[in-house]
Every structure is written in C-alpha cells, then in structure tokens.
Amino acid sequence: MNLDPIAIDTDVLVIGSGAAGMYAAIEAARNGAQVLLADRSLIGRGGATVMAQMTVACALGEETPDDWQHHYADTIAAGRGLCDEKLAQLLCEDAPACIRELDRWGVGWARKDGHITATMAPGHDRPRCVYVDFINTGPAVSKTLRTAMARNPAIRKAGDLCIVDLVTSDGEVTGAVAYHLGTGAPVIIAAKATVLATGGLTRLYRRNSASANMGGDGYALALRAGATLIDMEFVQFFPIGHLAPRLVGMDPIMWDPFRYKLGGRLLNGRMEEFTSRYGSDEDGKYVLTRDLATYAIIKEVEAGRGSPHGGAYLSFQHCSAEALRAAFGPVIDRLAENHIDLTRMPVEVAPIAHYHMGGVKADASMTTDVPGLYAAGEVVGGANGANRLSGNAITEALVFGRRAGKSAAERAKRMARPTLKPQDTAVTLDLIRADATTEPCQNTAAMVAHLQATMADHVGPFRTGAKLSAALDEIAGLAAELGEHPSGHAAAFDLQRLDWFDLRNMLSVAHAVTATALARNESRGAHQREDFPKMLPQWQVHQRVQLRDGALKISGAPAAAKALAS
Ligand SMILES: Cc1cc2nc3c(=O)[nH]c(=O)nc-3n(C[C@H](O)[C@H](O)[C@H](O)COP(=O)(O)OP(=O)(O)OC[C@H]3O[C@@H](n4cnc5c(N)ncnc54)[C@H](O)[C@@H]3O)c2cc1C
C-alpha cells in the first residue's frame, strides 16, 4: 500500500471542530487567513459541543439586570481560589458579543416577550444562562457555526483526519502530522500558526459523558510539543448522570436542563432527602454546585443508603403531568419510548466524568508558551479554577475560539510562508507507517477498558495517596504493554492503530492527572483527598506539567508540600 505522505500548506491550522475550533476558523478567516480546519471526526459533529444540551452562561442582562463583573465574581467564587483571573475575565467580558453574534447568525436562543431569556443555574447569582429549548443548545450552536463557516471560502475542512503530533522546528510549532482514517495515509500540514481546539479528556473514565474522540489528545499533543499544562488534577464529575433504568438514544446528562426549570428532588435509597447532611439543603430546588452534589451522592452510597444501582434517585413526581409536558416538551415522548413516566417513578442518577478544568496554559490572547501554538476551548486550563460553573464551558469555547482565531491570523500575517522542515516529521511518519505484523496482536480495546476502570476506581472524585499511587503503577504497566510502536499494520480504517495512538495519548494524560492529584495534599473543588480533607491556603497555586527528556515533570507545589511528599 502506498503510504507516501500527502502535503498541505495553510496559514492557520485549526485542530478540532467543536465550538472553539469552528469559531477560531471563522475569526481567523475574517482576519484574512487561509484556514484548514481538521477533525478526527465529522466536521462539527464530533466532541462535546454537539452533545451539549442547555446552558450557555452570559451576562446579557436582557431579562434581569446583569453585568460581566457579576458573572466574573461567581466564576471566581466557584473556582475556589484557582481561576486564572485574566482568562476568567475574558470569558465573562467577551461572552455577550459572541452570544449576540450567534443570535444574528440564527442560532435561535429561547425568547420571552421578544428578548433572549435566561435561566437560573447553581452558583450563578441571577438567571444568566441562555439556551435553545428542549435540549437543543449544542446541536444549534454547532449547526450555526457550520453554516457560518460554509459562507467563507477561505476555510477548508478535512474530517477523518486525526492529528498524531504537532511538528516543532527550532522550538516553534510549524504544523502537524495527521493520520487519515479512511486510507491510513499520513498527512503533513505546514502552518504558519496552529490552534489546538481538541476538547476534553473524560473518556479516560469508565462512566463518562464523552464521545469516543474525547481521550485528551490535545493535552498530549501539547506536552510533546513542549507546552505547559496546568491544573490537571481537576476533573469535574457531573453529579446526576443517568444511571437507571435503561435510556436509549439520549444523553446521560440530560436531566440538568429540567432541573433548571422544575427543581427535582434528590433522594437516597430510602426515599429521603439527604443533601442537608452534607452542608446544603436542596429541598426540591436546584441549588447545589456540582462538586457538593457529587460529594453528597457518593457519601450517601458509601453509607449504604444508595439507590439499587449505586446512585441516588431523582424525582419529579411532585410535578403535575402538565408542568412536566411544558418543561420537557417533546422529550417527554422520548422518555415514554424508554418506558419512563416521570409522574409515576423517579430515575436513578450518579456522578460521571464530564469536564476538565485543567489543560494547556495560555494567556488572554490564547497564546501558549510555544511560539506558533494557540489553544481554545476546553483544552485550555485555568479559566474555571478548581470547579466550573454550569454554562461556562460553551461560553469558554466560543470566546476563546474567537480570540485564538484572531491571534493565529495575526501571526500568519507576519510570516511570509510556513517554516515546517520535512525532517521534523520523520518520527511521527515512522509511527503512522509502522508495519508490525510479526508482533503479537495487542488487545487495545481491553487496554482502554483497563485504563478507564483504573481511573474510575482510583482517580475519581474521592482520592487517597494509596489509591493514586496504585493508579500510577497501573498506568506505567499499561504504558509498558503498549510499547514504542503500534501493533497491527498500516491499513485503511485500521481501528487498532487508532486505538494505539489514542492509548499513547490517554496514558500520558492519565499520568498527568494522577501525578498532580497525588502531589496536591489538600482538598479543593473537584479534587477531594480523603487523606487531606482540608483546603489549605498554601495550595492556592497552579501545578504545572511539562514533558522533559521523555519524562513528566511537575512543578509549582508549595515548598512545604514538596518536603512532605519527598
Ligand atoms: C454531554 C455533554 C453536555 C454538555 N452540556 C453543556 C452545557 O449545557 N453547557 C456548557 O456550558 N457546557 C456543556 N458541556 C461542556 C461543553 O460542551 C464543552 O466543554 C465544550 O463544548 C467544548 O468545546 P470544544 O470546542 O473545546 O471541544 P469539543 O466540542 O469537544 O470539540 C473537540 C473536537 O476536537 C476533535 N479532536 C480531538 N482530538 C483530535 C485530534 N487528535 N485530531 C483531530 N481532531 C481532534 C474532536 O473530534 C472534536 O470534534 C457538555 C459536555 C458534554 C459532553
């Protein structure tokens, strides 16, 4: 099979076509750049954006007076002292412009009396979250951005193109090498500027809200290119992921939008309200932030008071059939197809891995610490600190995407041509073309499942030093099993080879999450250490992760903690 690389040149390469990548592509093109938007999935249909359901936080103030500074204050409070203030400010201050632009492009934000309406969500001090009704926000945002891109001939799109490595020449990112899933061919993309918009990492966990392409590629790509990651220990668990009964064709986090409208009672296996035992009383309303609700449900299950499948009940039985129909709209019929009648039964819910607060370190122009590389969306770390507010993630994707696209186009304008040197692609080309038919076949799917179980059991919402150390051993064992070269042979639609590339990234990202969690000897936001239950002032610091001489290097821990750990 001919595996000569295909070569492409562009001003700006955008990797990932969620909200962040699509907005970056649009903005770069508006600023005069020729853009290539590459995604390992279908353009605009992979990743989290298209699955997101309801809230987009934004201080529009059309219904209730609001200002970006109130949104900022709530974001900072939720972040438990760890928000990067410049990124949080950018998120809150630029949100209204992005939301209004999407409105002009026809996204269809829900309206009341002619103005865009906003709903209340936990942690926000007033109704601030806009939405497209009946769990259509993500699909509508995605479709709107796809349509806006289609109007701009300066944006080329390439789906089924999995970026395997960024290319660095003389310390700058000069493009990327990709694996074309349909043919198995390598593709070399020379770019004057590259925007990383690859989304999050929650596929690392057994129970997650992720799609198959959310194994954390971007964090690993950034690490190997010399960039810095921050706050990797902060994985957000969504407290009320659907657990039982069986629910086909609907998203596991679908209950949240309806809780915004109707509240809903969280009950333990004995049908008692229980959140007041853990410091906050929901009393039928929806007020608990995600970290506190996750804590309350897990502790109740541990105390032997869980629901039959190991979670809690969520009940809307106090609502009338009419109120349910009005709030759920056509979704009530889809639930009926799953034999779920909310007037007669509660459902079971439990925490699932949902979002990552940590990620690539970038400044407020979305520039990383490697020249030529920009980052946008969930792959960026810092804006939300140790805990993210509902609705801030789509906002972050839109705002950071727009800003990254502008910065990337500005760099491209300053450069005569891409500076990628072919010799800097050799190592990755060898991996893509490696033919290892003589090696025993690896069961990569089983290895992914092993890693997901390890992360769920040892690096979940509640951690201990012993569990985290055990996880590091498992991760090291899997890395040794994976080896240095892909198994199988270079071929079209070679899913085993894709698993190999996925595992290479997932293991390195899992290592970063686990090692930083082990180093952080305190509890803060989404990172709860049972052996260090207090939040400690000396730990109000960002831990940084870098790859140096092939090994992960963690820095930033306070001196006293380092002494304790050594
Ligand atoms: C089920 C669900 C519901 C959610 N609901 C909400 C909500 O209501 N409100 C809210 O604010 N947030 C919500 N979130 C979070 C929010 O949707 C995400 O944080 C946000 O959409 C991320 O956007 P993004 O553009 O950064 O990444 P994504 O939308 O995840 O897009 C990343 C893209 O990168 C591509 N990619 C990854 N690796 C590679 C590679 N190696 N090569 C090429 N392409 C690659 C992927 O295929 C994908 O298309 C939800 C998340 C989920 C999973």
Coordinates of C-alpha atoms and ligand atoms in Angstrom, one line a residue, residues 14-23 38-57 130 137-138 141-142 158 160-165 178-179 196-200 202 208-218 221 236 238 251-254 256-257 260 290 352-356 376-380 388-398 498 502 505, ligand 1:
V14 CA -7.2 24.6 13.5
I15 CA -7.3 21.2 15.1
G16 CA -10.8 20.2 16.3
S17 CA -14.2 21.4 15.1
G18 CA -16.2 21.9 18.2
A19 CA -17.4 25.4 19.1
A20 CA -13.9 26.5 19.9
G21 CA -12.4 25.3 16.6
M22 CA -15.2 26.5 14.4
Y23 CA -15.2 30.0 15.9
A38 CA -9.1 19.4 10.7
D39 CA -11.1 16.9 12.8
R40 CA -10.7 13.2 13.5
S41 CA -14.5 13.0 13.3
L42 CA -17.1 14.6 11.0
I43 CA -16.7 18.4 10.9
G44 CA -18.8 20.0 13.7
R45 CA -20.3 16.7 14.7
G46 CA -17.7 15.1 17.0
G47 CA -16.7 16.1 20.5
A48 CA -18.8 17.7 23.3
T49 CA -20.3 20.8 21.6
V50 CA -22.8 19.0 19.5
M51 CA -23.8 16.9 22.6
A52 CA -24.2 19.8 25.0
Q53 CA -27.7 20.4 26.0
M54 CA -28.7 23.5 27.6
T55 CA -27.0 26.3 29.3
V56 CA -24.6 29.0 28.0
A57 CA -23.6 31.4 30.7
V130 CA -29.2 31.3 27.7
T137 CA -28.4 24.1 22.6
G138 CA -25.3 22.2 21.4
V141 CA -24.6 26.2 18.2
S142 CA -22.8 23.6 16.1
A158 CA -11.0 18.0 6.5
D160 CA -11.4 11.9 9.4
L161 CA -8.0 13.5 9.9
C162 CA -6.6 12.5 13.3
I163 CA -3.6 14.7 14.3
V164 CA -1.0 12.4 15.7
D165 CA 1.7 15.0 16.5
A178 CA -2.0 13.5 10.8
Y179 CA -3.3 10.1 10.1
L196 CA -5.4 23.4 19.3
A197 CA -9.2 23.0 20.0
T198 CA -9.4 19.3 20.7
G199 CA -11.7 19.4 23.7
G200 CA -11.5 17.4 27.0
T202 CA -13.3 12.4 30.1
N208 CA -18.4 9.5 31.3
S209 CA -20.5 11.9 29.2
A210 CA -17.8 11.8 26.4
S211 CA -17.8 10.8 22.8
A212 CA -15.1 8.4 21.6
N213 CA -12.8 11.2 20.5
M214 CA -12.5 12.8 23.9
G215 CA -9.5 10.9 25.2
G216 CA -7.4 14.0 25.8
D217 CA -5.4 14.1 22.5
G218 CA -4.8 17.9 22.8
L221 CA 0.0 16.8 21.7
Q236 CA -15.3 17.7 37.0
F238 CA -21.4 15.7 36.8
D251 CA -27.6 11.8 26.7
P252 CA -26.7 10.7 30.2
I253 CA -26.6 14.3 31.5
M254 CA -30.0 15.1 30.1
D256 CA -29.9 19.0 34.2
P257 CA -31.9 21.3 31.9
Y260 CA -33.2 24.3 36.0
R290 CA -21.5 20.1 41.1
I352 CA -20.0 10.7 35.8
A353 CA -16.8 12.3 34.5
H354 CA -17.9 15.3 32.5
Y355 CA -15.5 18.2 32.0
H356 CA -11.8 19.1 32.6
A376 CA -9.0 27.4 22.7
G377 CA -12.0 25.8 24.4
E378 CA -12.0 23.0 27.0
V379 CA -8.4 22.1 26.2
V380 CA -7.3 25.4 27.8
R388 CA -16.6 25.1 36.8
L389 CA -19.9 26.8 36.9
S390 CA -22.8 25.4 34.8
G391 CA -22.8 27.0 31.4
N392 CA -19.3 28.4 31.4
A393 CA -17.9 25.7 29.1
I394 CA -19.7 26.5 25.9
T395 CA -19.1 30.2 26.6
E396 CA -15.4 29.5 27.1
A397 CA -15.3 27.5 23.8
L398 CA -16.9 30.4 21.9
L498 CA -6.1 4.4 16.0
D502 CA -5.4 7.0 21.5
N505 CA -2.2 10.0 24.5
Ligands
LIG1 C1 -22.9 15.6 27.0 C2 -22.4 17.0 27.3 C3 -23.2 18.0 27.6 C4 -22.7 19.3 27.9 N1 -23.6 20.3 28.2 C5 -23.1 21.5 28.4 C6 -23.9 22.7 28.7 O1 -25.2 22.6 28.6 N2 -23.3 23.9 28.9 C7 -22.0 24.1 28.9 O2 -21.5 25.2 29.0 N3 -21.2 23.0 28.6 C8 -21.7 21.8 28.4 N4 -20.8 20.7 28.2 C9 -19.4 21.0 28.1 C10 -19.1 21.7 26.7 O3 -20.0 21.2 25.8 C11 -17.7 21.5 26.3 O4 -16.8 21.9 27.3 C12 -17.4 22.4 25.0 O5 -18.4 22.1 24.0 C13 -16.0 22.0 24.4 O6 -15.9 22.6 23.2 P1 -14.6 22.5 22.4 O7 -14.8 23.1 21.1 O8 -13.4 22.9 23.2 O9 -14.4 20.9 22.2 P2 -15.3 19.8 21.5 O10 -16.7 20.3 21.2 O11 -15.2 18.6 22.4 O12 -14.6 19.5 20.2 C14 -13.3 19.0 20.1 C15 -13.1 18.4 18.7 O13 -11.7 18.0 18.6 C16 -11.6 16.9 17.8 N5 -10.4 16.2 18.1 C17 -10.0 15.7 19.3 N6 -8.7 15.2 19.1 C18 -8.4 15.4 17.8 C19 -7.2 15.0 17.0 N7 -6.2 14.3 17.6 N8 -7.2 15.3 15.7 C20 -8.2 16.0 15.1 N9 -9.4 16.3 15.8 C21 -9.4 16.0 17.1 C22 -12.9 16.1 18.2 O14 -13.2 15.1 17.2 C23 -13.9 17.2 18.4 O15 -14.7 17.3 17.2 C24 -21.3 19.5 27.9 C25 -20.5 18.4 27.6 C26 -21.0 17.2 27.3 C27 -20.0 16.1 27.0

